[in-house]
Short mmCIF file of C-alpha atoms in Angstrom, two decimals:
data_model
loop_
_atom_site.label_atom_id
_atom_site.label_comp_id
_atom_site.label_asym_id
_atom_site.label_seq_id
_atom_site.Cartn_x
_atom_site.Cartn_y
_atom_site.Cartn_z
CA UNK A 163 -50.68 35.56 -58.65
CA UNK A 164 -51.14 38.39 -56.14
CA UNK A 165 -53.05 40.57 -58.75
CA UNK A 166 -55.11 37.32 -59.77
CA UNK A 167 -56.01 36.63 -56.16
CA UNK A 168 -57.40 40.32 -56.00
CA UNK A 169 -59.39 40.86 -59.21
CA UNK A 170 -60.88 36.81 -57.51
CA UNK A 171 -62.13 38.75 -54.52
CA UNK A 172 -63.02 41.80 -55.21
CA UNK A 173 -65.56 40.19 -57.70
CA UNK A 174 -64.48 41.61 -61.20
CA UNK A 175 -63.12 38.03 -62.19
CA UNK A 176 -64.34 35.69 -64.65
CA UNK A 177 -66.70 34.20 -62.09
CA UNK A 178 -68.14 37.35 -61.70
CA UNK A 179 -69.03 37.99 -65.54
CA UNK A 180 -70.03 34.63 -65.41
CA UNK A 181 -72.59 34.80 -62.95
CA UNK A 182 -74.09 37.79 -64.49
CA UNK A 183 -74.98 36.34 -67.96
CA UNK A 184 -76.87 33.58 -65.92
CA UNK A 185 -80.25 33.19 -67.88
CA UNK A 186 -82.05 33.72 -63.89
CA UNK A 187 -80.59 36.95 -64.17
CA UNK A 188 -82.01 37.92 -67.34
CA UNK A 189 -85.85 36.93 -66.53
CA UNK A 190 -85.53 38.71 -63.30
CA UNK A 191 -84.58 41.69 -64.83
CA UNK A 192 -87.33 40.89 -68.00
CA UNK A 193 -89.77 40.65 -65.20
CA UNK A 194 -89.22 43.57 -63.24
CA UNK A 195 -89.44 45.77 -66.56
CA UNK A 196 -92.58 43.97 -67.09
CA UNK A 197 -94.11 44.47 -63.93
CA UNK A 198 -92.82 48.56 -64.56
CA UNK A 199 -94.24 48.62 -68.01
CA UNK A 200 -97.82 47.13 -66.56
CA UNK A 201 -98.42 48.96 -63.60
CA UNK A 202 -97.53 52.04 -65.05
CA UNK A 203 -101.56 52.84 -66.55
CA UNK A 204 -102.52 52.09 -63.13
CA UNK A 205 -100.14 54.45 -61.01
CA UNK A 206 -101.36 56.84 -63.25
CA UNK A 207 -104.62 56.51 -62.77
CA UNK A 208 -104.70 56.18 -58.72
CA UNK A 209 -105.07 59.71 -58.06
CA UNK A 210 -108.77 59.74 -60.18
CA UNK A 211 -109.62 56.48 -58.82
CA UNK A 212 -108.84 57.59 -54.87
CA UNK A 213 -110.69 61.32 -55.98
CA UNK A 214 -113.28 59.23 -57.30
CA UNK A 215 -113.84 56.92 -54.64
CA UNK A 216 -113.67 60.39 -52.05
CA UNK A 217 -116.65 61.85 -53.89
CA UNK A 218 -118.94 58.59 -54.22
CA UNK A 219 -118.01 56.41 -51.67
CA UNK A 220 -117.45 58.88 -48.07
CA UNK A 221 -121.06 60.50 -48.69
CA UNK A 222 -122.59 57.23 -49.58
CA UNK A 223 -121.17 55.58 -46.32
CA UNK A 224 -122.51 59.06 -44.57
CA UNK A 225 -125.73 58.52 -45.88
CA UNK A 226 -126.06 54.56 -45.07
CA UNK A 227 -125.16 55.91 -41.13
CA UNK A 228 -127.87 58.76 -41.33
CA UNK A 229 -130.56 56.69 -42.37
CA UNK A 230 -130.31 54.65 -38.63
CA UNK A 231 -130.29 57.54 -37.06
CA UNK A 232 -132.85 60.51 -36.02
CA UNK A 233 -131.79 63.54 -37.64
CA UNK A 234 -133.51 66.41 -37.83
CA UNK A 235 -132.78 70.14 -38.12
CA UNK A 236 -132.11 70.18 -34.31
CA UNK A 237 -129.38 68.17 -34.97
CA UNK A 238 -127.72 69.69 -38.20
CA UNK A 239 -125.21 71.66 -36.52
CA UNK A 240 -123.70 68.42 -34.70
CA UNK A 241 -125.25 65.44 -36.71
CA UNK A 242 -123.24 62.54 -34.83
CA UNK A 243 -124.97 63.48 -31.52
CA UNK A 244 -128.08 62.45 -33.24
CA UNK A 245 -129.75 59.30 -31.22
CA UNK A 246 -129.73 55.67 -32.73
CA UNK A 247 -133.18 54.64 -34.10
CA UNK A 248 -132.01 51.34 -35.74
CA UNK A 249 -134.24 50.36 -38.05
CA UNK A 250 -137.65 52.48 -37.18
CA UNK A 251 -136.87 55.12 -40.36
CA UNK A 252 -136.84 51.67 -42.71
CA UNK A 253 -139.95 51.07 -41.44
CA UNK A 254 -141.74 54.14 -41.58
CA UNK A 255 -140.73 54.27 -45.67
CA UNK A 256 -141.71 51.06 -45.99
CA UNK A 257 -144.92 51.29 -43.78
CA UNK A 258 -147.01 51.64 -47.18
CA UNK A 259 -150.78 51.79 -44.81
CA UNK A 260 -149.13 55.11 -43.30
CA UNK A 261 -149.39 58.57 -45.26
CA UNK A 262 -145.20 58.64 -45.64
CA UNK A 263 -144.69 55.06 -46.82
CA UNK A 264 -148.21 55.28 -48.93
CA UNK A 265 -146.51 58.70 -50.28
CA UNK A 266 -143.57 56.53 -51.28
CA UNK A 267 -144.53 53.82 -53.01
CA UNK A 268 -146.84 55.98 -55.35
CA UNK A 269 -143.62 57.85 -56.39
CA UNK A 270 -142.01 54.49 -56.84
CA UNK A 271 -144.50 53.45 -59.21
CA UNK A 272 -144.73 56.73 -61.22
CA UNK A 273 -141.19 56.49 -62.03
CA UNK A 274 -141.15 52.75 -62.81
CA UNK A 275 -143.98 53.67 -65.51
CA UNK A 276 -141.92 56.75 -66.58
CA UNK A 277 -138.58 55.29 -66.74
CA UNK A 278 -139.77 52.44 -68.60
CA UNK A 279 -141.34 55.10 -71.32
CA UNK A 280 -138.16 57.34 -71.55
CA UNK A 281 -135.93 54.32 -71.91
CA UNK A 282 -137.96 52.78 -74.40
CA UNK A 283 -138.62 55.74 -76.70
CA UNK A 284 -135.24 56.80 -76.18
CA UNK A 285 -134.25 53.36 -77.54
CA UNK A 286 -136.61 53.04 -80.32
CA UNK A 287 -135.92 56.84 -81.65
CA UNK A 288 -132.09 55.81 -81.13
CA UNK A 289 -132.12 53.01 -82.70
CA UNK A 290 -134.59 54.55 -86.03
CA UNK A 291 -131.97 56.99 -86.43
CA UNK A 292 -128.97 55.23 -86.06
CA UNK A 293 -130.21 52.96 -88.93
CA UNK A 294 -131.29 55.82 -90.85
CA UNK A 295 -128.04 57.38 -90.97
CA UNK A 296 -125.98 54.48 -91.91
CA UNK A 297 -126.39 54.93 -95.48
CA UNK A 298 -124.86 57.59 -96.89
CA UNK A 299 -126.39 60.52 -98.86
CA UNK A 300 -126.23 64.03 -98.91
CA UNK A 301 -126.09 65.97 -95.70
CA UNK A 302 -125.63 62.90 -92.94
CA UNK A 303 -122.59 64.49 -91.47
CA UNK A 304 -125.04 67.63 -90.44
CA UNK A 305 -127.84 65.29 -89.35
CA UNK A 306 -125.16 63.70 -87.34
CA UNK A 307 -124.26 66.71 -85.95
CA UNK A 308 -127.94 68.24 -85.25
CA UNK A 309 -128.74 64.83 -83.47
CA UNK A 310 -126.21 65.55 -80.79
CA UNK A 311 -126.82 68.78 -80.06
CA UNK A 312 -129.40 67.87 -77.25
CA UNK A 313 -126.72 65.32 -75.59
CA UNK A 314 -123.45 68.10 -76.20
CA UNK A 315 -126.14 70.73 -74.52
CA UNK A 316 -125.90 71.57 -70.56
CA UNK A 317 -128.59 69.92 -68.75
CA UNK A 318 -129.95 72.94 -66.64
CA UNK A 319 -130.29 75.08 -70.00
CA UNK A 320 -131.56 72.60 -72.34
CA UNK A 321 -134.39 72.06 -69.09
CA UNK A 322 -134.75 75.88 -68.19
CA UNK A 323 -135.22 76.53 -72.56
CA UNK A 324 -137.89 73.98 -72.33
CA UNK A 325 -139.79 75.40 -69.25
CA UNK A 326 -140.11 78.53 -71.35
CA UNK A 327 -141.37 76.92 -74.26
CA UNK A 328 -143.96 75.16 -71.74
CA UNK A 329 -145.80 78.26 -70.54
CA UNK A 330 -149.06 78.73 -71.08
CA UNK A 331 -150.10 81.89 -72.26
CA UNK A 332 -146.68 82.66 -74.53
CA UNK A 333 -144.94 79.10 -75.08
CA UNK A 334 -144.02 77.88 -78.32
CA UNK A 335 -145.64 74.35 -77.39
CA UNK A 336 -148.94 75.94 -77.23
CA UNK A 337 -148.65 78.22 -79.74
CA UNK A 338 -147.71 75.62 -81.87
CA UNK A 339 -150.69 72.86 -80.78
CA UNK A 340 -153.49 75.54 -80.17
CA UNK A 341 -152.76 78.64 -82.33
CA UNK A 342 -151.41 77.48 -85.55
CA UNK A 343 -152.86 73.48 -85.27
CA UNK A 344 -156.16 74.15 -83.65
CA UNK A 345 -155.39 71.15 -81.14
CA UNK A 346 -157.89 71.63 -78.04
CA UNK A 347 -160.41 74.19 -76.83
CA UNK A 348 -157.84 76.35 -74.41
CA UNK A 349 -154.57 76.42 -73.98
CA UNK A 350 -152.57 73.66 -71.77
CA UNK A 351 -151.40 73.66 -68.49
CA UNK A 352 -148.15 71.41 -68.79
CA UNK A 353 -146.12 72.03 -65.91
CA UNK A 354 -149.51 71.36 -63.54
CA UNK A 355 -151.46 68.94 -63.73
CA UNK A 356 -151.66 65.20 -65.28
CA UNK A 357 -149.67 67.21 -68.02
CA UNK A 358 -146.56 67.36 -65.93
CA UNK A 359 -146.18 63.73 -66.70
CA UNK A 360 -145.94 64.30 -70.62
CA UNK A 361 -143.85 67.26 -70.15
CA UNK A 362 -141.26 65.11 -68.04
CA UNK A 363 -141.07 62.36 -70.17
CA UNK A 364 -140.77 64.87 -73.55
CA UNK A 365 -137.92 66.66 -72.07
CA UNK A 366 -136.23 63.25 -70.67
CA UNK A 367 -136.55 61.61 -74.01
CA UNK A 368 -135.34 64.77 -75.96
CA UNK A 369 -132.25 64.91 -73.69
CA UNK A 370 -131.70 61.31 -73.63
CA UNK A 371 -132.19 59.65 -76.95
CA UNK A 372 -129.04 60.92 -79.28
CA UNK A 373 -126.91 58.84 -76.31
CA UNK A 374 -128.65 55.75 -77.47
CA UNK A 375 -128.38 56.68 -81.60
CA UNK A 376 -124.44 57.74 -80.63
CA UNK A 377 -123.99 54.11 -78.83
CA UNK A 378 -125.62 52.24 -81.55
CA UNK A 379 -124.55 54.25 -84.43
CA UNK A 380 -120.96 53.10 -83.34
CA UNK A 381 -121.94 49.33 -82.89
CA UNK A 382 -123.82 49.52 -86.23
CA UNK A 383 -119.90 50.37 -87.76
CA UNK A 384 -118.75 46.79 -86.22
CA UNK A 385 -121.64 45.08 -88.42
CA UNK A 386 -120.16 43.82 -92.26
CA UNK A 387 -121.65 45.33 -95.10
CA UNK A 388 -121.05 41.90 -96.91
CA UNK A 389 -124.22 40.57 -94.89
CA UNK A 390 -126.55 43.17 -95.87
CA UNK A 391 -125.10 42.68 -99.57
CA UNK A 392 -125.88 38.97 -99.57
CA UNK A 393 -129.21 39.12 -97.49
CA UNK A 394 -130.14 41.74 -100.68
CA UNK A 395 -129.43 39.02 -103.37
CA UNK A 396 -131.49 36.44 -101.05
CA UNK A 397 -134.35 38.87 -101.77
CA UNK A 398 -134.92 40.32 -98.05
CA UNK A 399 -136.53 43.42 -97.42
CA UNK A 400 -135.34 46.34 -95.21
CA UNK A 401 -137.32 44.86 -92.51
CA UNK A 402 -135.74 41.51 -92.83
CA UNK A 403 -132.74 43.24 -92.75
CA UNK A 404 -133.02 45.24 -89.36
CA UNK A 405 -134.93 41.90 -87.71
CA UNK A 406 -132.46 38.94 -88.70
CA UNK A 407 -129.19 41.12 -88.87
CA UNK A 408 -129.36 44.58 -87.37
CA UNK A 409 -130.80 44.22 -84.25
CA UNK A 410 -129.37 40.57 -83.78
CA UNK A 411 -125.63 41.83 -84.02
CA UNK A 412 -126.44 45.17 -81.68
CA UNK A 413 -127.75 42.41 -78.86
CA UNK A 414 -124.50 43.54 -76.85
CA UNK A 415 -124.85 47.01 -77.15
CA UNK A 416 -128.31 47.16 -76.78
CA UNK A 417 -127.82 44.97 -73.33
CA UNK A 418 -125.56 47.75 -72.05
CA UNK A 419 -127.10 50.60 -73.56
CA UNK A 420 -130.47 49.40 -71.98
CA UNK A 421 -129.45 49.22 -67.93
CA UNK A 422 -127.21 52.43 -68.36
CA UNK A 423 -130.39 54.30 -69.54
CA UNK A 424 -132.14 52.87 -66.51
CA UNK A 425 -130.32 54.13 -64.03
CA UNK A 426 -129.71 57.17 -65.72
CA UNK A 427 -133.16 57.74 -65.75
CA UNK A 428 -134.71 55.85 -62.83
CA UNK A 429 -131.60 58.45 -60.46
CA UNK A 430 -132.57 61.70 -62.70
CA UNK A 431 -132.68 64.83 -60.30
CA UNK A 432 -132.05 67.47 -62.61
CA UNK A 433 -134.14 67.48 -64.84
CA UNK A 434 -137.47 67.10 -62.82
CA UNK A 435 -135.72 69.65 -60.08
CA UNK A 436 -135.54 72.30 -62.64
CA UNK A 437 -138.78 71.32 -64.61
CA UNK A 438 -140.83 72.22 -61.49
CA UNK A 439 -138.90 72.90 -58.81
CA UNK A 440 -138.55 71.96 -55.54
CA UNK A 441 -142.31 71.02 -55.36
CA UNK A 442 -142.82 68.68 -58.64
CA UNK A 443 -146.97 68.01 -59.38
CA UNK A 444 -147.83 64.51 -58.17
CA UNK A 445 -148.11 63.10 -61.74
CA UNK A 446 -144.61 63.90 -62.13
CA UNK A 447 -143.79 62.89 -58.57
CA UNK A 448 -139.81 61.22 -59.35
CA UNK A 449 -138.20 59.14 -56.20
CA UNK A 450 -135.77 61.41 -56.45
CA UNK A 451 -136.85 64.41 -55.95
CA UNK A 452 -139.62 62.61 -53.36
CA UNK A 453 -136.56 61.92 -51.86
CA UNK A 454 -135.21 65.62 -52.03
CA UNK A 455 -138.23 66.85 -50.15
CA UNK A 456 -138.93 64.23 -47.76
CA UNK A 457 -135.34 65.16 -46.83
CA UNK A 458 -135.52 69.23 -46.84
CA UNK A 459 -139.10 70.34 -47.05
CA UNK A 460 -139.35 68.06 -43.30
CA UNK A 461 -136.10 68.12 -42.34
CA UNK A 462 -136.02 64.61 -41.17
CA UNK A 463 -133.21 63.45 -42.60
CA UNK A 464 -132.55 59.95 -41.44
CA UNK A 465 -136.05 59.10 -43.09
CA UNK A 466 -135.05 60.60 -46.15
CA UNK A 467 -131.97 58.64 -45.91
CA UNK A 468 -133.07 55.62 -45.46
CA UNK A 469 -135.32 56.32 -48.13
CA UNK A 470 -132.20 56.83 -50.32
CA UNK A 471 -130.93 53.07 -49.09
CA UNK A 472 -134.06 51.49 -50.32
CA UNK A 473 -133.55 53.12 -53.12
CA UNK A 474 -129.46 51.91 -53.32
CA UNK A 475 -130.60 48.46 -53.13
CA UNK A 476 -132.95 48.56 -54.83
CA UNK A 477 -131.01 49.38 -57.93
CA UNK A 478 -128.33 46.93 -57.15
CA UNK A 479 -130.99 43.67 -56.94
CA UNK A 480 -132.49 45.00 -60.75
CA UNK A 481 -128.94 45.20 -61.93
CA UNK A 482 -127.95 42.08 -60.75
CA UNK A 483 -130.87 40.46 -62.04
CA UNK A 484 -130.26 42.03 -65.21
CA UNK A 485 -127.11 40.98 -65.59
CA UNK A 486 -127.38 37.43 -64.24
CA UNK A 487 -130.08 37.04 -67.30
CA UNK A 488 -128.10 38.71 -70.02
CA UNK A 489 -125.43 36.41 -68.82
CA UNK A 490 -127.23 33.40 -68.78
CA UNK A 491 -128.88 34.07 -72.66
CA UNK A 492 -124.99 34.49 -73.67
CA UNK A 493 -123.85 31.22 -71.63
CA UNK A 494 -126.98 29.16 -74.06
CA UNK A 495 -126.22 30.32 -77.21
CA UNK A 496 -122.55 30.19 -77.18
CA UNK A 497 -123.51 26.13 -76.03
CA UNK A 498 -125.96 26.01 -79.13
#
């Protein structure tokens, strides 16, 4: 009895064992490996997502306070002692009777019109290609291959190879156009000059359209062969084919692949920076780099940071708007 009484309190009895194969028990202990087993992915990825957030959001946050303040190069050395001026640098960009603002909204426009080239060539030679290659023949896998050599390239020497081949006197453009094609009376001047303009938008469509054939060369592998089979036997053409099954079943890829090459595009730095320089011709006059000099070449940068706001929100409103349409189209033809 003595030795029962013990084993009773000490809580190795029956009781005990009973009490531990309690079903409770077992989902507790389900859930907590559960909860283990799920935020695992995420544990691992905190460190990127906090390095991340360090490298995008602090100089972001920096820039939004510079841009109500009046910095200048008198204040580099000990920006925060800069005074307040609220909202005056907002309304000097946006003061579009003024030389700055008028200044800014011409750059605005020239890269609306050029972004809205580059994204749609970009799309259009994607897309041709992407087509091309999904048949299979001979040689694809090296077409594939040659096709993404201008994305797999780095940007400032795929840019610096092209400024060579734009020179005047000994570039292979002009050699090409004027010596061997006869195409104009002198040679070109394409990194001056209205030419600047073509010269941008060549090099950002070069660099930019095998990212559009790689996205839509993968969504084309989601589409059944058994469609293009039967539309065949119906008697449609190729055309047929891209218009009433291709290009209908890439309508979510193309809706992402469309807004990622705008902002790719309408934010590109690098490639007009090392195109011209600090100093780009005004037909190739990017808000980006207008940004970069109104910044650096003045040194007033709370205008050239509020400049970069504008700029901020600017994006955000088209995205949103982008979105909220893409999401409405999706909401009425899932009801149909």
């Amino acid at each position: 009895m003595t030795i029962t009484a013990v084993s009773r309190h000490d809580g190795s009895g029956p009781g005990t064992k009973r009490r531990q194969d309690r079903p409770g028990a077992k989902r507790t202990t389900r859930r907590s490996g559960r909860l283990r087993h799920i935020s695992l992915p995420y544990l691992l990825l905190l460190p990127a997502l906090l390095l991340e957030l360090l490298v995008h959001l602090v100089p972001m946050l920096m820039g939004i306070v510079m841009s109500f303040k009046e910095l200048t190069q008198f204040y580099l050395s000990n920006w925060s002692a800069s005074p307040w001026a609220g909202l005056d640098n907002f309304r000097t960009a946006v003061d579009f009777d003024a030389p700055i603002g008028a200044a800014l909204l011409k750059s605005f426009l020239t890269t609306c019109l050029f972004t809205v080239c580059s994204v749609g060539l970009c799309w259009l030679i994607g897309t041709a290609a992407a087509v091309f290659l999904q048949e299979k023949f001979r040689g694809r896998g090296l077409l594939r291959t040659l096709f993404l050599v201008p994305y797999a390239l780095p940007v400032y020497a795929a840019v610096i190879t092209w400024v060579f081949m734009f020179q005047r006197d000994n570039g292979l453009v002009n050699h090409v156009l004027h010596d061997q094609l006869g195409i104009g009376d002198n040679p070109a001047f394409w990194l001056v000059g209205d030419n600047a303009f073509w010269a941008l938008l060549t090099v950002s469509v070069w660099k930019g359209w095998p990212f559009a054939f790689l996205t839509l060369m993968a969504g084309l592998q989601n589409i059944p062969r058994d469609m293009y089979e039967a539309a065949a036997l119906d008697g449609a053409g190729v055309w047929k084919q891209i218009r009433h099954i291709t290009l209908p079943s890439l309508r979510p890829v193309n809706q992402v692949l469309v807004l990622v090459l705008f902002l790719w595009t309408f934010n590109d730095f690098n490639t007009p920076f090392v195109l011209f320089g600090k100093a780009a011709p005004e037909s190739a006059d990017l808000i980006s780099l207008h940004i970069y000099q109104s910044s650096f070449q003045t040194w007033n940068f709370g205008t050239g940071s509020a400049m970069s706001v504008l700029l901020l929100l600017f994006l955000l409103v088209v995205t949103g708007v982008y979105l909220l349409v893409t999401s409405r189209g999706k909401k009425v033809k899932a009801r149909v």
